Amino acid sequence: MVNVVAIHKSFLRGLLKLVGMTQQAVEIEPGTVLNFWVPTETKKRTNTRSSKKHAVVFLHGFAMDGILTWQFQVLALAGKYAVYVPDLLFFGSSFTDRPERTMEFQGECVAKGLRKLGVERCTLVGLSYGGMVGFKMAEMYPDLVESMVVTCSVTALTESVSNAALKRIGFSSWKDYLLPQTENGVKVLFDVASYNLPKAPNFVYKHILEATFGHRNERIELLEALVISDKEFTIPHFRQKMHLFWGKNDKIFDMQTAQNFKEQVGENATLESIEKAGHIVNIERSCFYNRRLKTILTSFIEENGPPKTRS
């Protein structure tokens, strides 16, 4: 049987081309390459000119690559914004031969890739793991990251936050949950991450497992580098405006986690919960999420002004 995920991605590529998106492999350095979905015009212009549209960069979570995670948002926003969707290292076709597995290195690679693509300022939109990478980028590259929209994520996965989350979802480790080895494991992954996502036939979960869970050893190393001790964690000071989207029924990072996180980030952040949605709120409530995302992006852009262009 032909893999249904492969069929869907082939169909999705056609839709993305219709809305002005194309794939581009960006060499960050020898041995490290990130795959990006970028505006088609990016390939047509030189690196001395940046787009007049505001750049919006989508950072995916740990279960799927960039375009599968954000397909509904990209199709909705690509006409108005310069949309960039990277596959983080060891997702999609992105890879490195370097040993680093930290969020800092993920963020460094994305930032360098965006610079090579001519992006000078952007809004980051991050889900879960992608949100954590985004926070590192905001901390390390405040000149690049102008504002953030974060969905069901935290600044860092400390041991206390990690242990509480694993207890809520009934797993002893993130590897067991996020890197399933059977089709039933994939089904459980989506059941936990959603509020009421429609069930799919078993062969669909089997095809998802075959198509999206490669680089298992490297991803285990990413997860091992993800959790840090509470003693090592210090609350960063962010100067960017942030909007926090949360599924009100998120089992992984619940609303109490969201409230605690909002207090950590401070006055620059606003928190909004979305009814009848779990951790993957951008997929479960995509139409509502897209409407709210458009409103938030408009408010950020009006506050910060139009994008700067290179002369």
JSON list of N, CA, C and O in Angstrom, two decimals, residues 204-246:
[
{"chain": "A", "resi": 204, "resn": "VAL", "atom": "N", "xyz": [-3.29, 4.18, 9.02]},
{"chain": "A", "resi": 204, "resn": "VAL", "atom": "CA", "xyz": [-2.83, 5.57, 8.97]},
{"chain": "A", "resi": 204, "resn": "VAL", "atom": "C", "xyz": [-1.74, 5.79, 10.02]},
{"chain": "A", "resi": 204, "resn": "VAL", "atom": "O", "xyz": [-0.70, 6.41, 9.75]},
{"chain": "A", "resi": 205, "resn": "TYR", "atom": "N", "xyz": [-1.96, 5.28, 11.23]},
{"chain": "A", "resi": 205, "resn": "TYR", "atom": "CA", "xyz": [-0.94, 5.41, 12.28]},
{"chain": "A", "resi": 205, "resn": "TYR", "atom": "C", "xyz": [0.34, 4.67, 11.89]},
{"chain": "A", "resi": 205, "resn": "TYR", "atom": "O", "xyz": [1.44, 5.13, 12.18]},
{"chain": "A", "resi": 206, "resn": "LYS", "atom": "N", "xyz": [0.17, 3.54, 11.22]},
{"chain": "A", "resi": 206, "resn": "LYS", "atom": "CA", "xyz": [1.33, 2.79, 10.74]},
{"chain": "A", "resi": 206, "resn": "LYS", "atom": "C", "xyz": [2.11, 3.61, 9.72]},
{"chain": "A", "resi": 206, "resn": "LYS", "atom": "O", "xyz": [3.35, 3.68, 9.76]},
{"chain": "A", "resi": 207, "resn": "HIS", "atom": "N", "xyz": [1.41, 4.27, 8.82]},
{"chain": "A", "resi": 207, "resn": "HIS", "atom": "CA", "xyz": [2.07, 5.09, 7.80]},
{"chain": "A", "resi": 207, "resn": "HIS", "atom": "C", "xyz": [2.73, 6.32, 8.40]},
{"chain": "A", "resi": 207, "resn": "HIS", "atom": "O", "xyz": [3.79, 6.74, 7.95]},
{"chain": "A", "resi": 208, "resn": "ILE", "atom": "N", "xyz": [2.10, 6.91, 9.42]},
{"chain": "A", "resi": 208, "resn": "ILE", "atom": "CA", "xyz": [2.72, 8.05, 10.12]},
{"chain": "A", "resi": 208, "resn": "ILE", "atom": "C", "xyz": [4.03, 7.60, 10.77]},
{"chain": "A", "resi": 208, "resn": "ILE", "atom": "O", "xyz": [5.05, 8.29, 10.69]},
{"chain": "A", "resi": 209, "resn": "LEU", "atom": "N", "xyz": [4.00, 6.42, 11.39]},
{"chain": "A", "resi": 209, "resn": "LEU", "atom": "CA", "xyz": [5.20, 5.89, 12.03]},
{"chain": "A", "resi": 209, "resn": "LEU", "atom": "C", "xyz": [6.32, 5.71, 11.01]},
{"chain": "A", "resi": 209, "resn": "LEU", "atom": "O", "xyz": [7.47, 6.09, 11.25]},
{"chain": "A", "resi": 210, "resn": "GLU", "atom": "N", "xyz": [5.98, 5.17, 9.85]},
{"chain": "A", "resi": 210, "resn": "GLU", "atom": "CA", "xyz": [6.98, 4.91, 8.81]},
{"chain": "A", "resi": 210, "resn": "GLU", "atom": "C", "xyz": [7.53, 6.19, 8.21]},
{"chain": "A", "resi": 210, "resn": "GLU", "atom": "O", "xyz": [8.71, 6.27, 7.85]},
{"chain": "A", "resi": 211, "resn": "ALA", "atom": "N", "xyz": [6.68, 7.23, 8.12]},
{"chain": "A", "resi": 211, "resn": "ALA", "atom": "CA", "xyz": [7.06, 8.43, 7.37]},
{"chain": "A", "resi": 211, "resn": "ALA", "atom": "C", "xyz": [7.69, 9.53, 8.21]},
{"chain": "A", "resi": 211, "resn": "ALA", "atom": "O", "xyz": [8.42, 10.37, 7.67]},
{"chain": "A", "resi": 212, "resn": "THR", "atom": "N", "xyz": [7.43, 9.56, 9.51]},
{"chain": "A", "resi": 212, "resn": "THR", "atom": "CA", "xyz": [7.80, 10.75, 10.27]},
{"chain": "A", "resi": 212, "resn": "THR", "atom": "C", "xyz": [8.69, 10.51, 11.49]},
{"chain": "A", "resi": 212, "resn": "THR", "atom": "O", "xyz": [9.04, 11.46, 12.19]},
{"chain": "A", "resi": 213, "resn": "PHE", "atom": "N", "xyz": [9.06, 9.26, 11.77]},
{"chain": "A", "resi": 213, "resn": "PHE", "atom": "CA", "xyz": [9.84, 9.01, 12.99]},
{"chain": "A", "resi": 213, "resn": "PHE", "atom": "C", "xyz": [11.22, 8.44, 12.69]},
{"chain": "A", "resi": 213, "resn": "PHE", "atom": "O", "xyz": [11.67, 7.48, 13.31]},
{"chain": "A", "resi": 214, "resn": "GLY", "atom": "N", "xyz": [11.90, 9.04, 11.72]},
{"chain": "A", "resi": 214, "resn": "GLY", "atom": "CA", "xyz": [13.27, 8.67, 11.42]},
{"chain": "A", "resi": 214, "resn": "GLY", "atom": "C", "xyz": [14.25, 9.31, 12.39]},
{"chain": "A", "resi": 214, "resn": "GLY", "atom": "O", "xyz": [13.86, 10.01, 13.33]},
{"chain": "A", "resi": 215, "resn": "HIS", "atom": "N", "xyz": [15.54, 9.07, 12.17]},
{"chain": "A", "resi": 215, "resn": "HIS", "atom": "CA", "xyz": [16.60, 9.64, 13.02]},
{"chain": "A", "resi": 215, "resn": "HIS", "atom": "C", "xyz": [16.32, 9.37, 14.50]},
{"chain": "A", "resi": 215, "resn": "HIS", "atom": "O", "xyz": [16.49, 10.26, 15.35]},
{"chain": "A", "resi": 216, "resn": "ARG", "atom": "N", "xyz": [15.91, 8.16, 14.82]},
{"chain": "A", "resi": 216, "resn": "ARG", "atom": "CA", "xyz": [15.50, 7.85, 16.19]},
{"chain": "A", "resi": 216, "resn": "ARG", "atom": "C", "xyz": [16.62, 8.09, 17.20]},
{"chain": "A", "resi": 216, "resn": "ARG", "atom": "O", "xyz": [16.40, 8.72, 18.25]},
{"chain": "A", "resi": 217, "resn": "ASN", "atom": "N", "xyz": [17.83, 7.62, 16.92]},
{"chain": "A", "resi": 217, "resn": "ASN", "atom": "CA", "xyz": [18.93, 7.79, 17.87]},
{"chain": "A", "resi": 217, "resn": "ASN", "atom": "C", "xyz": [19.24, 9.26, 18.12]},
{"chain": "A", "resi": 217, "resn": "ASN", "atom": "O", "xyz": [19.47, 9.68, 19.26]},
{"chain": "A", "resi": 218, "resn": "GLU", "atom": "N", "xyz": [19.25, 10.04, 17.05]},
{"chain": "A", "resi": 218, "resn": "GLU", "atom": "CA", "xyz": [19.55, 11.48, 17.20]},
{"chain": "A", "resi": 218, "resn": "GLU", "atom": "C", "xyz": [18.43, 12.19, 17.97]},
{"chain": "A", "resi": 218, "resn": "GLU", "atom": "O", "xyz": [18.69, 13.08, 18.77]},
{"chain": "A", "resi": 219, "resn": "ARG", "atom": "N", "xyz": [17.20, 11.77, 17.74]},
{"chain": "A", "resi": 219, "resn": "ARG", "atom": "CA", "xyz": [16.09, 12.41, 18.46]},
{"chain": "A", "resi": 219, "resn": "ARG", "atom": "C", "xyz": [16.11, 12.02, 19.94]},
{"chain": "A", "resi": 219, "resn": "ARG", "atom": "O", "xyz": [15.72, 12.83, 20.80]},
{"chain": "A", "resi": 220, "resn": "ILE", "atom": "N", "xyz": [16.54, 10.81, 20.25]},
{"chain": "A", "resi": 220, "resn": "ILE", "atom": "CA", "xyz": [16.72, 10.44, 21.66]},
{"chain": "A", "resi": 220, "resn": "ILE", "atom": "C", "xyz": [17.74, 11.37, 22.31]},
{"chain": "A", "resi": 220, "resn": "ILE", "atom": "O", "xyz": [17.54, 11.86, 23.44]},
{"chain": "A", "resi": 221, "resn": "GLU", "atom": "N", "xyz": [18.80, 11.67, 21.60]},
{"chain": "A", "resi": 221, "resn": "GLU", "atom": "CA", "xyz": [19.82, 12.59, 22.12]},
{"chain": "A", "resi": 221, "resn": "GLU", "atom": "C", "xyz": [19.26, 14.00, 22.29]},
{"chain": "A", "resi": 221, "resn": "GLU", "atom": "O", "xyz": [19.61, 14.71, 23.25]},
{"chain": "A", "resi": 222, "resn": "LEU", "atom": "N", "xyz": [18.38, 14.43, 21.37]},
{"chain": "A", "resi": 222, "resn": "LEU", "atom": "CA", "xyz": [17.73, 15.73, 21.53]},
{"chain": "A", "resi": 222, "resn": "LEU", "atom": "C", "xyz": [16.90, 15.77, 22.81]},
{"chain": "A", "resi": 222, "resn": "LEU", "atom": "O", "xyz": [16.93, 16.76, 23.55]},
{"chain": "A", "resi": 223, "resn": "LEU", "atom": "N", "xyz": [16.17, 14.69, 23.08]},
{"chain": "A", "resi": 223, "resn": "LEU", "atom": "CA", "xyz": [15.35, 14.64, 24.28]},
{"chain": "A", "resi": 223, "resn": "LEU", "atom": "C", "xyz": [16.21, 14.60, 25.54]},
{"chain": "A", "resi": 223, "resn": "LEU", "atom": "O", "xyz": [15.86, 15.20, 26.56]},
{"chain": "A", "resi": 224, "resn": "GLU", "atom": "N", "xyz": [17.32, 13.90, 25.48]},
{"chain": "A", "resi": 224, "resn": "GLU", "atom": "CA", "xyz": [18.21, 13.84, 26.64]},
{"chain": "A", "resi": 224, "resn": "GLU", "atom": "C", "xyz": [18.79, 15.22, 26.96]},
{"chain": "A", "resi": 224, "resn": "GLU", "atom": "O", "xyz": [19.06, 15.53, 28.12]},
{"chain": "A", "resi": 225, "resn": "ALA", "atom": "N", "xyz": [19.00, 16.04, 25.94]},
{"chain": "A", "resi": 225, "resn": "ALA", "atom": "CA", "xyz": [19.54, 17.38, 26.15]},
{"chain": "A", "resi": 225, "resn": "ALA", "atom": "C", "xyz": [18.46, 18.39, 26.53]},
{"chain": "A", "resi": 225, "resn": "ALA", "atom": "O", "xyz": [18.77, 19.51, 26.93]},
{"chain": "A", "resi": 226, "resn": "LEU", "atom": "N", "xyz": [17.20, 17.98, 26.42]},
{"chain": "A", "resi": 226, "resn": "LEU", "atom": "CA", "xyz": [16.09, 18.92, 26.59]},
{"chain": "A", "resi": 226, "resn": "LEU", "atom": "C", "xyz": [15.82, 19.26, 28.05]},
{"chain": "A", "resi": 226, "resn": "LEU", "atom": "O", "xyz": [15.58, 20.41, 28.41]},
{"chain": "A", "resi": 227, "resn": "VAL", "atom": "N", "xyz": [15.85, 18.24, 28.91]},
{"chain": "A", "resi": 227, "resn": "VAL", "atom": "CA", "xyz": [15.50, 18.45, 30.32]},
{"chain": "A", "resi": 227, "resn": "VAL", "atom": "C", "xyz": [16.71, 18.95, 31.09]},
{"chain": "A", "resi": 227, "resn": "VAL", "atom": "O", "xyz": [17.80, 18.40, 30.98]},
{"chain": "A", "resi": 228, "resn": "ILE", "atom": "N", "xyz": [16.50, 20.03, 31.84]},
{"chain": "A", "resi": 228, "resn": "ILE", "atom": "CA", "xyz": [17.58, 20.61, 32.64]},
{"chain": "A", "resi": 228, "resn": "ILE", "atom": "C", "xyz": [17.16, 20.63, 34.11]},
{"chain": "A", "resi": 228, "resn": "ILE", "atom": "O", "xyz": [15.97, 20.60, 34.42]},
{"chain": "A", "resi": 229, "resn": "SER", "atom": "N", "xyz": [18.13, 20.70, 34.99]},
{"chain": "A", "resi": 229, "resn": "SER", "atom": "CA", "xyz": [17.81, 20.73, 36.43]},
{"chain": "A", "resi": 229, "resn": "SER", "atom": "C", "xyz": [17.21, 22.08, 36.80]},
{"chain": "A", "resi": 229, "resn": "SER", "atom": "O", "xyz": [17.49, 23.10, 36.16]},
{"chain": "A", "resi": 230, "resn": "ASP", "atom": "N", "xyz": [16.41, 22.08, 37.84]},
{"chain": "A", "resi": 230, "resn": "ASP", "atom": "CA", "xyz": [15.80, 23.33, 38.31]},
{"chain": "A", "resi": 230, "resn": "ASP", "atom": "C", "xyz": [16.87, 24.32, 38.76]},
{"chain": "A", "resi": 230, "resn": "ASP", "atom": "O", "xyz": [16.71, 25.54, 38.60]},
{"chain": "A", "resi": 231, "resn": "LYS", "atom": "N", "xyz": [17.98, 23.80, 39.30]},
{"chain": "A", "resi": 231, "resn": "LYS", "atom": "CA", "xyz": [19.04, 24.69, 39.79]},
{"chain": "A", "resi": 231, "resn": "LYS", "atom": "C", "xyz": [19.73, 25.42, 38.63]},
{"chain": "A", "resi": 231, "resn": "LYS", "atom": "O", "xyz": [20.21, 26.54, 38.81]},
{"chain": "A", "resi": 232, "resn": "GLU", "atom": "N", "xyz": [19.78, 24.78, 37.47]},
{"chain": "A", "resi": 232, "resn": "GLU", "atom": "CA", "xyz": [20.45, 25.40, 36.32]},
{"chain": "A", "resi": 232, "resn": "GLU", "atom": "C", "xyz": [19.59, 26.46, 35.64]},
{"chain": "A", "resi": 232, "resn": "GLU", "atom": "O", "xyz": [20.11, 27.31, 34.92]},
{"chain": "A", "resi": 233, "resn": "PHE", "atom": "N", "xyz": [18.28, 26.44, 35.89]},
{"chain": "A", "resi": 233, "resn": "PHE", "atom": "CA", "xyz": [17.37, 27.32, 35.16]},
{"chain": "A", "resi": 233, "resn": "PHE", "atom": "C", "xyz": [17.29, 28.70, 35.81]},
{"chain": "A", "resi": 233, "resn": "PHE", "atom": "O", "xyz": [17.08, 28.84, 37.01]},
{"chain": "A", "resi": 234, "resn": "THR", "atom": "N", "xyz": [17.50, 29.70, 35.00]},
{"chain": "A", "resi": 234, "resn": "THR", "atom": "CA", "xyz": [17.25, 31.08, 35.40]},
{"chain": "A", "resi": 234, "resn": "THR", "atom": "C", "xyz": [16.27, 31.69, 34.41]},
{"chain": "A", "resi": 234, "resn": "THR", "atom": "O", "xyz": [16.33, 31.42, 33.21]},
{"chain": "A", "resi": 235, "resn": "ILE", "atom": "N", "xyz": [15.35, 32.49, 34.91]},
{"chain": "A", "resi": 235, "resn": "ILE", "atom": "CA", "xyz": [14.31, 33.06, 34.05]},
{"chain": "A", "resi": 235, "resn": "ILE", "atom": "C", "xyz": [14.94, 34.14, 33.17]},
{"chain": "A", "resi": 235, "resn": "ILE", "atom": "O", "xyz": [15.47, 35.13, 33.67]},
{"chain": "A", "resi": 236, "resn": "PRO", "atom": "N", "xyz": [14.92, 33.95, 31.86]},
{"chain": "A", "resi": 236, "resn": "PRO", "atom": "CA", "xyz": [15.50, 34.97, 30.97]},
{"chain": "A", "resi": 236, "resn": "PRO", "atom": "C", "xyz": [14.66, 36.25, 30.98]},
{"chain": "A", "resi": 236, "resn": "PRO", "atom": "O", "xyz": [13.46, 36.22, 31.29]},
{"chain": "A", "resi": 237, "resn": "HIS", "atom": "N", "xyz": [15.29, 37.34, 30.62]},
{"chain": "A", "resi": 237, "resn": "HIS", "atom": "CA", "xyz": [14.55, 38.60, 30.44]},
{"chain": "A", "resi": 237, "resn": "HIS", "atom": "C", "xyz": [14.34, 38.80, 28.94]},
{"chain": "A", "resi": 237, "resn": "HIS", "atom": "O", "xyz": [15.29, 38.92, 28.17]},
{"chain": "A", "resi": 238, "resn": "PHE", "atom": "N", "xyz": [13.08, 38.80, 28.55]},
{"chain": "A", "resi": 238, "resn": "PHE", "atom": "CA", "xyz": [12.74, 39.00, 27.14]},
{"chain": "A", "resi": 238, "resn": "PHE", "atom": "C", "xyz": [12.22, 40.41, 26.94]},
{"chain": "A", "resi": 238, "resn": "PHE", "atom": "O", "xyz": [11.36, 40.87, 27.70]},
{"chain": "A", "resi": 239, "resn": "ARG", "atom": "N", "xyz": [12.70, 41.05, 25.90]},
{"chain": "A", "resi": 239, "resn": "ARG", "atom": "CA", "xyz": [12.17, 42.38, 25.59]},
{"chain": "A", "resi": 239, "resn": "ARG", "atom": "C", "xyz": [11.11, 42.32, 24.49]},
{"chain": "A", "resi": 239, "resn": "ARG", "atom": "O", "xyz": [10.45, 43.31, 24.21]},
{"chain": "A", "resi": 240, "resn": "GLN", "atom": "N", "xyz": [10.94, 41.14, 23.88]},
{"chain": "A", "resi": 240, "resn": "GLN", "atom": "CA", "xyz": [9.96, 40.98, 22.81]},
{"chain": "A", "resi": 240, "resn": "GLN", "atom": "C", "xyz": [8.54, 40.88, 23.38]},
{"chain": "A", "resi": 240, "resn": "GLN", "atom": "O", "xyz": [8.33, 40.36, 24.49]},
{"chain": "A", "resi": 241, "resn": "LYS", "atom": "N", "xyz": [7.58, 41.38, 22.61]},
{"chain": "A", "resi": 241, "resn": "LYS", "atom": "CA", "xyz": [6.18, 41.15, 22.92]},
{"chain": "A", "resi": 241, "resn": "LYS", "atom": "C", "xyz": [5.85, 39.70, 22.60]},
{"chain": "A", "resi": 241, "resn": "LYS", "atom": "O", "xyz": [6.29, 39.15, 21.59]},
{"chain": "A", "resi": 242, "resn": "MET", "atom": "N", "xyz": [5.03, 39.07, 23.46]},
{"chain": "A", "resi": 242, "resn": "MET", "atom": "CA", "xyz": [4.69, 37.67, 23.27]},
{"chain": "A", "resi": 242, "resn": "MET", "atom": "C", "xyz": [3.21, 37.45, 23.51]},
{"chain": "A", "resi": 242, "resn": "MET", "atom": "O", "xyz": [2.60, 38.07, 24.39]},
{"chain": "A", "resi": 243, "resn": "HIS", "atom": "N", "xyz": [2.64, 36.55, 22.71]},
{"chain": "A", "resi": 243, "resn": "HIS", "atom": "CA", "xyz": [1.28, 36.09, 22.96]},
{"chain": "A", "resi": 243, "resn": "HIS", "atom": "C", "xyz": [1.31, 34.59, 23.13]},
{"chain": "A", "resi": 243, "resn": "HIS", "atom": "O", "xyz": [1.90, 33.88, 22.30]},
{"chain": "A", "resi": 244, "resn": "LEU", "atom": "N", "xyz": [0.71, 34.10, 24.21]},
{"chain": "A", "resi": 244, "resn": "LEU", "atom": "CA", "xyz": [0.74, 32.69, 24.54]},
{"chain": "A", "resi": 244, "resn": "LEU", "atom": "C", "xyz": [-0.63, 32.08, 24.25]},
{"chain": "A", "resi": 244, "resn": "LEU", "atom": "O", "xyz": [-1.63, 32.47, 24.86]},
{"chain": "A", "resi": 245, "resn": "PHE", "atom": "N", "xyz": [-0.67, 31.14, 23.32]},
{"chain": "A", "resi": 245, "resn": "PHE", "atom": "CA", "xyz": [-1.89, 30.38, 23.03]},
{"chain": "A", "resi": 245, "resn": "PHE", "atom": "C", "xyz": [-1.83, 29.07, 23.79]},
{"chain": "A", "resi": 245, "resn": "PHE", "atom": "O", "xyz": [-0.80, 28.38, 23.79]},
{"chain": "A", "resi": 246, "resn": "TRP", "atom": "N", "xyz": [-2.95, 28.69, 24.40]},
{"chain": "A", "resi": 246, "resn": "TRP", "atom": "CA", "xyz": [-2.96, 27.43, 25.14]},
{"chain": "A", "resi": 246, "resn": "TRP", "atom": "C", "xyz": [-4.26, 26.69, 24.91]},
{"chain": "A", "resi": 246, "resn": "TRP", "atom": "O", "xyz": [-5.34, 27.29, 24.96]}
]
